[in-house]
Structures are given as C-alpha cells and as structure tokens.
Amino acid sequence: MRLCRYDNDRLGVVIGNNVHDVTAAQDEIRRAAPYDMMGDAVIAALPAWRSRIEDMAKAAPGKPLAEVKLLPPVARPSKVMAAPTNYRAHVEEMAARQGRPADQHRGIGAAGIFLKANSSIVGPSDTIPLRFSDRLNEHELEVVVIIGKKGTNISRENALDYIAGYTMGLDMTVRGKEDRSFRKSVDGYSPVGPWMVTADEIADPDKLPIELTVNGVTKQKSNTDNLIYDIRKLIEFASSFYTLHPGDYFYTGTPEGVSPVKPGDWVSAACPAIGELRIQCSEQA
Ligand code: MN
C-alpha cells in the first residue's frame, strides 16, 4: 500500500495515478491518541487499521496525483535519524576532496549516526530554500526507512519487524566546518516523499536500485546492496542508543555522486519500488 499525506493534512492511499481519500480514518485514529504519545499516531495504528483503510480507499473516488499537493508522509515523527558515510564510494569521494586516504576514515561504527531537526522536513510540494549561496549546498540521495513500532535494543534478526515502510529522501547539506547536524538541519533540508510504501511491498530493502538526477542529468546511481551498514544493522545500531518510535525517519546514507545545487534546480530521487521524490530548490524565503 502507498500511503500519502496531501493537501490540507489529508490522508490518502495512492492507487495507480490517483489518491483516494481516507482522512476519516486519520481523524478517528488521532482522536483516540494521547496528546503526549511519542511518535505518530497514524503510523502506530496502521497494523490495526490497515484492512479498513484499504476498504475505505476502494470506496473513495480517486483524485489525480497531479492535482494534489503532496506532504511529508509522516505528520509527527519523534526524530529524524541519519547514517553518515555508509557507502564506500562516497567515503572515497569525500576523502579525495579533502586530500586524505579513504582508509583513515573512522567509519560509521566509530562515528555513530546523527540527527536532523524535525523542522527541516518538507514534502514534494514544498521547495528547498537554499541558504548560504557562497557555500556548497549539496544533495544526498537516500532511501529513508519509516519506523513502525516502538523498540529499543532491537536485534538484527528482528529489525525488519520494526519497519512500517519506506520513502525517498534528500539529506541536503551545507558543506562547512560546523557540526554536521547543524549544517543538515537548515529549514527544508530534509525532503521526504512522495509517499510511504508499506514494508510488505519491499521484499529485500538491501537490494534497491536508486538514482538521483538534477534537471534531468544523472548525478547519483547506486543500489542499497552497497550499504556498509545494511538496513537491519542500522536499526540494531541506532536502537542500541535510542528508543525508536512509530513514524521516526531513518536516512540510510548516500552513495557517491553528491554535487552542488542552486535555486531553480529540480532534484529527483527515485527508486522503482518506492517512487520518485521530485522537488525544486529555491532562494531562501
Ligand atoms: Mn547523508
């Protein structure tokens, strides 16, 4: 199932090129959810609501995707996790830029993962308002996991049980000397979308071809089978430090080919099994 948020905080199921309105389910789920819960009520309720949502979608008229404004697929994530340097060829390209050997890089296991501010999340219908035009602003193509249920100290063997679904993400970055989390948390620097594909549709998350284009020109092309920490290991690793909550986003790392963008550029991040996140860069508002 492809679940999207759209227009004015509506919930939809995408079937073919149409969005079917299931906002009534979202309303009921949210009414029953405690205000102080951690994570997103709709994602948490999905296992119980899945078949009802599918029935509602079949009964609802479809609206063409081209006529809706797509929002980030999760309304209230408790956090946005992100894996640094998780593809060998990206580690090598960054080391080459800095003129140092790639094998001296400390690696994700020693570096840990990092967090991006929730306030940096935008959806496909937004833009990426670029700041610091005198500095490098770069795209990072990433598969993003959406956590489905609360868990901590999750083992690799059980990790996939904690995934609600997948979406595409751009880990936008201002290059510079400040802390990584600071440079990657600028407003709009965490685009996600176009929707969440539920985990049952992805047979193996460590075998997903991914591609990024800027204005139609391919810049990044890889496969999640090149991940240094695969998706199970990322969940095991992150949950050894954090409790994961339903709706948490997890950026899984970027392959080689990161490159600068400027206002006006159209960036597309795509995976055949997930979909295409297409978003435009703009001047800072
Ligand atoms: Mn990244």
mmCIF file of N, CA, C and O in Angstrom, residues 146-180:
data_model
loop_
_atom_site.group_PDB
_atom_site.id
_atom_site.type_symbol
_atom_site.label_atom_id
_atom_site.label_comp_id
_atom_site.label_asym_id
_atom_site.label_seq_id
_atom_site.Cartn_x
_atom_site.Cartn_y
_atom_site.Cartn_z
ATOM 1 N N ILE A 146 10.880 4.230 7.472
ATOM 2 C CA ILE A 146 9.928 4.782 8.438
ATOM 3 C C ILE A 146 9.632 3.699 9.477
ATOM 4 O O ILE A 146 9.154 2.606 9.135
ATOM 5 N N ILE A 147 9.972 3.999 10.712
ATOM 6 C CA ILE A 147 9.808 3.021 11.799
ATOM 7 C C ILE A 147 8.314 2.801 12.081
ATOM 8 O O ILE A 147 7.521 3.753 12.046
ATOM 9 N N GLY A 148 7.939 1.556 12.383
ATOM 10 C CA GLY A 148 6.523 1.221 12.553
ATOM 11 C C GLY A 148 6.067 1.044 13.986
ATOM 12 O O GLY A 148 4.894 1.219 14.301
ATOM 13 N N LYS A 149 6.994 0.654 14.867
ATOM 14 C CA LYS A 149 6.578 0.447 16.255
ATOM 15 C C LYS A 149 7.729 0.718 17.206
ATOM 16 O O LYS A 149 8.901 0.691 16.820
ATOM 17 N N LYS A 150 7.355 0.969 18.449
ATOM 18 C CA LYS A 150 8.337 1.315 19.471
ATOM 19 C C LYS A 150 9.286 0.150 19.738
ATOM 20 O O LYS A 150 8.860 -1.003 19.827
ATOM 21 N N GLY A 151 10.578 0.459 19.873
ATOM 22 C CA GLY A 151 11.522 -0.600 20.196
ATOM 23 C C GLY A 151 12.873 -0.046 20.601
ATOM 24 O O GLY A 151 13.274 1.036 20.170
ATOM 25 N N THR A 152 13.556 -0.783 21.451
ATOM 26 C CA THR A 152 14.917 -0.418 21.820
ATOM 27 C C THR A 152 15.751 -1.687 21.919
ATOM 28 O O THR A 152 15.207 -2.780 22.100
ATOM 29 N N ASN A 153 17.064 -1.565 21.729
ATOM 30 C CA ASN A 153 17.932 -2.746 21.673
ATOM 31 C C ASN A 153 17.365 -3.828 20.756
ATOM 32 O O ASN A 153 17.278 -4.991 21.118
ATOM 33 N N ILE A 154 16.990 -3.413 19.563
ATOM 34 C CA ILE A 154 16.395 -4.329 18.580
ATOM 35 C C ILE A 154 17.515 -5.139 17.925
ATOM 36 O O ILE A 154 18.531 -4.576 17.514
ATOM 37 N N SER A 155 17.319 -6.445 17.847
ATOM 38 C CA SER A 155 18.354 -7.278 17.226
ATOM 39 C C SER A 155 18.221 -7.231 15.711
ATOM 40 O O SER A 155 17.155 -6.957 15.163
ATOM 41 N N ARG A 156 19.343 -7.494 15.075
ATOM 42 C CA ARG A 156 19.359 -7.567 13.617
ATOM 43 C C ARG A 156 18.284 -8.517 13.083
ATOM 44 O O ARG A 156 17.618 -8.225 12.095
ATOM 45 N N GLU A 157 18.097 -9.646 13.751
ATOM 46 C CA GLU A 157 17.145 -10.670 13.299
ATOM 47 C C GLU A 157 15.714 -10.140 13.290
ATOM 48 O O GLU A 157 14.893 -10.550 12.465
ATOM 49 N N ASN A 158 15.409 -9.257 14.248
ATOM 50 C CA ASN A 158 14.032 -8.745 14.356
ATOM 51 C C ASN A 158 13.849 -7.379 13.711
ATOM 52 O O ASN A 158 12.747 -6.833 13.732
ATOM 53 N N ALA A 159 14.918 -6.819 13.159
ATOM 54 C CA ALA A 159 14.892 -5.404 12.753
ATOM 55 C C ALA A 159 13.782 -5.089 11.739
ATOM 56 O O ALA A 159 13.116 -4.053 11.846
ATOM 57 N N LEU A 160 13.575 -5.964 10.774
ATOM 58 C CA LEU A 160 12.597 -5.648 9.722
ATOM 59 C C LEU A 160 11.177 -5.570 10.276
ATOM 60 O O LEU A 160 10.313 -4.904 9.700
ATOM 61 N N ASP A 161 10.922 -6.246 11.423
ATOM 62 C CA ASP A 161 9.585 -6.172 12.043
ATOM 63 C C ASP A 161 9.254 -4.765 12.526
ATOM 64 O O ASP A 161 8.093 -4.470 12.821
ATOM 65 N N TYR A 162 10.266 -3.933 12.661
ATOM 66 C CA TYR A 162 10.059 -2.585 13.198
ATOM 67 C C TYR A 162 9.896 -1.536 12.105
ATOM 68 O O TYR A 162 9.844 -0.346 12.387
ATOM 69 N N ILE A 163 9.835 -1.979 10.862
ATOM 70 C CA ILE A 163 9.716 -1.045 9.741
ATOM 71 C C ILE A 163 8.273 -0.975 9.258
ATOM 72 O O ILE A 163 7.673 -2.002 8.926
ATOM 73 N N ALA A 164 7.700 0.243 9.239
ATOM 74 C CA ALA A 164 6.358 0.439 8.680
ATOM 75 C C ALA A 164 6.436 0.517 7.163
ATOM 76 O O ALA A 164 5.564 0.003 6.457
ATOM 77 N N GLY A 165 7.471 1.180 6.666
ATOM 78 C CA GLY A 165 7.568 1.346 5.224
ATOM 79 C C GLY A 165 8.788 2.161 4.841
ATOM 80 O O GLY A 165 9.674 2.417 5.670
ATOM 81 N N TYR A 166 8.789 2.580 3.581
ATOM 82 C CA TYR A 166 9.949 3.268 3.009
ATOM 83 C C TYR A 166 9.491 4.477 2.211
ATOM 84 O O TYR A 166 8.409 4.489 1.636
ATOM 85 N N THR A 167 10.377 5.480 2.175
ATOM 86 C CA THR A 167 10.151 6.613 1.300
ATOM 87 C C THR A 167 11.512 7.057 0.778
ATOM 88 O O THR A 167 12.545 6.477 1.135
ATOM 89 N N MET A 168 11.521 8.037 -0.118
ATOM 90 C CA MET A 168 12.787 8.561 -0.619
ATOM 91 C C MET A 168 13.119 9.848 0.124
ATOM 92 O O MET A 168 12.222 10.590 0.527
ATOM 93 N N GLY A 169 14.421 10.110 0.286
ATOM 94 C CA GLY A 169 14.814 11.321 1.000
ATOM 95 C C GLY A 169 16.016 11.992 0.375
ATOM 96 O O GLY A 169 16.822 11.357 -0.321
ATOM 97 N N LEU A 170 16.104 13.285 0.618
ATOM 98 C CA LEU A 170 17.316 14.041 0.278
ATOM 99 C C LEU A 170 17.882 14.573 1.589
ATOM 100 O O LEU A 170 17.188 15.259 2.334
ATOM 101 N N ASP A 171 19.126 14.175 1.856
ATOM 102 C CA ASP A 171 19.813 14.710 3.030
ATOM 103 C C ASP A 171 20.616 15.911 2.543
ATOM 104 O O ASP A 171 21.798 15.797 2.221
ATOM 105 N N MET A 172 19.934 17.048 2.457
ATOM 106 C CA MET A 172 20.578 18.261 1.929
ATOM 107 C C MET A 172 21.580 18.771 2.960
ATOM 108 O O MET A 172 21.363 18.698 4.172
ATOM 109 N N THR A 173 22.685 19.306 2.447
ATOM 110 C CA THR A 173 23.824 19.636 3.296
ATOM 111 C C THR A 173 24.482 20.930 2.854
ATOM 112 O O THR A 173 24.742 21.111 1.663
ATOM 113 N N VAL A 174 24.747 21.811 3.812
ATOM 114 C CA VAL A 174 25.663 22.935 3.558
ATOM 115 C C VAL A 174 27.033 22.442 3.981
ATOM 116 O O VAL A 174 27.223 22.056 5.139
ATOM 117 N N ARG A 175 27.994 22.427 3.071
ATOM 118 C CA ARG A 175 29.337 21.991 3.461
ATOM 119 C C ARG A 175 30.005 23.081 4.300
ATOM 120 O O ARG A 175 29.794 24.278 4.065
ATOM 121 N N GLY A 176 30.809 22.657 5.254
ATOM 122 C CA GLY A 176 31.488 23.618 6.113
ATOM 123 C C GLY A 176 32.003 22.958 7.369
ATOM 124 O O GLY A 176 31.953 21.731 7.492
ATOM 125 N N LYS A 177 32.465 23.775 8.288
ATOM 126 C CA LYS A 177 33.161 23.244 9.458
ATOM 127 C C LYS A 177 32.259 23.079 10.683
ATOM 128 O O LYS A 177 32.672 22.493 11.678
ATOM 129 N N GLU A 178 31.025 23.583 10.615
ATOM 130 C CA GLU A 178 30.161 23.434 11.786
ATOM 131 C C GLU A 178 29.789 21.968 11.988
ATOM 132 O O GLU A 178 29.976 21.133 11.118
ATOM 133 N N ASP A 179 29.191 21.696 13.122
ATOM 134 C CA ASP A 179 28.703 20.355 13.416
ATOM 135 C C ASP A 179 27.781 19.868 12.289
ATOM 136 O O ASP A 179 26.972 20.632 11.757
ATOM 137 N N ARG A 180 27.912 18.607 11.939
ATOM 138 C CA ARG A 180 27.153 18.043 10.818
ATOM 139 C C ARG A 180 25.638 18.233 10.981
ATOM 140 O O ARG A 180 24.932 18.602 10.054
#
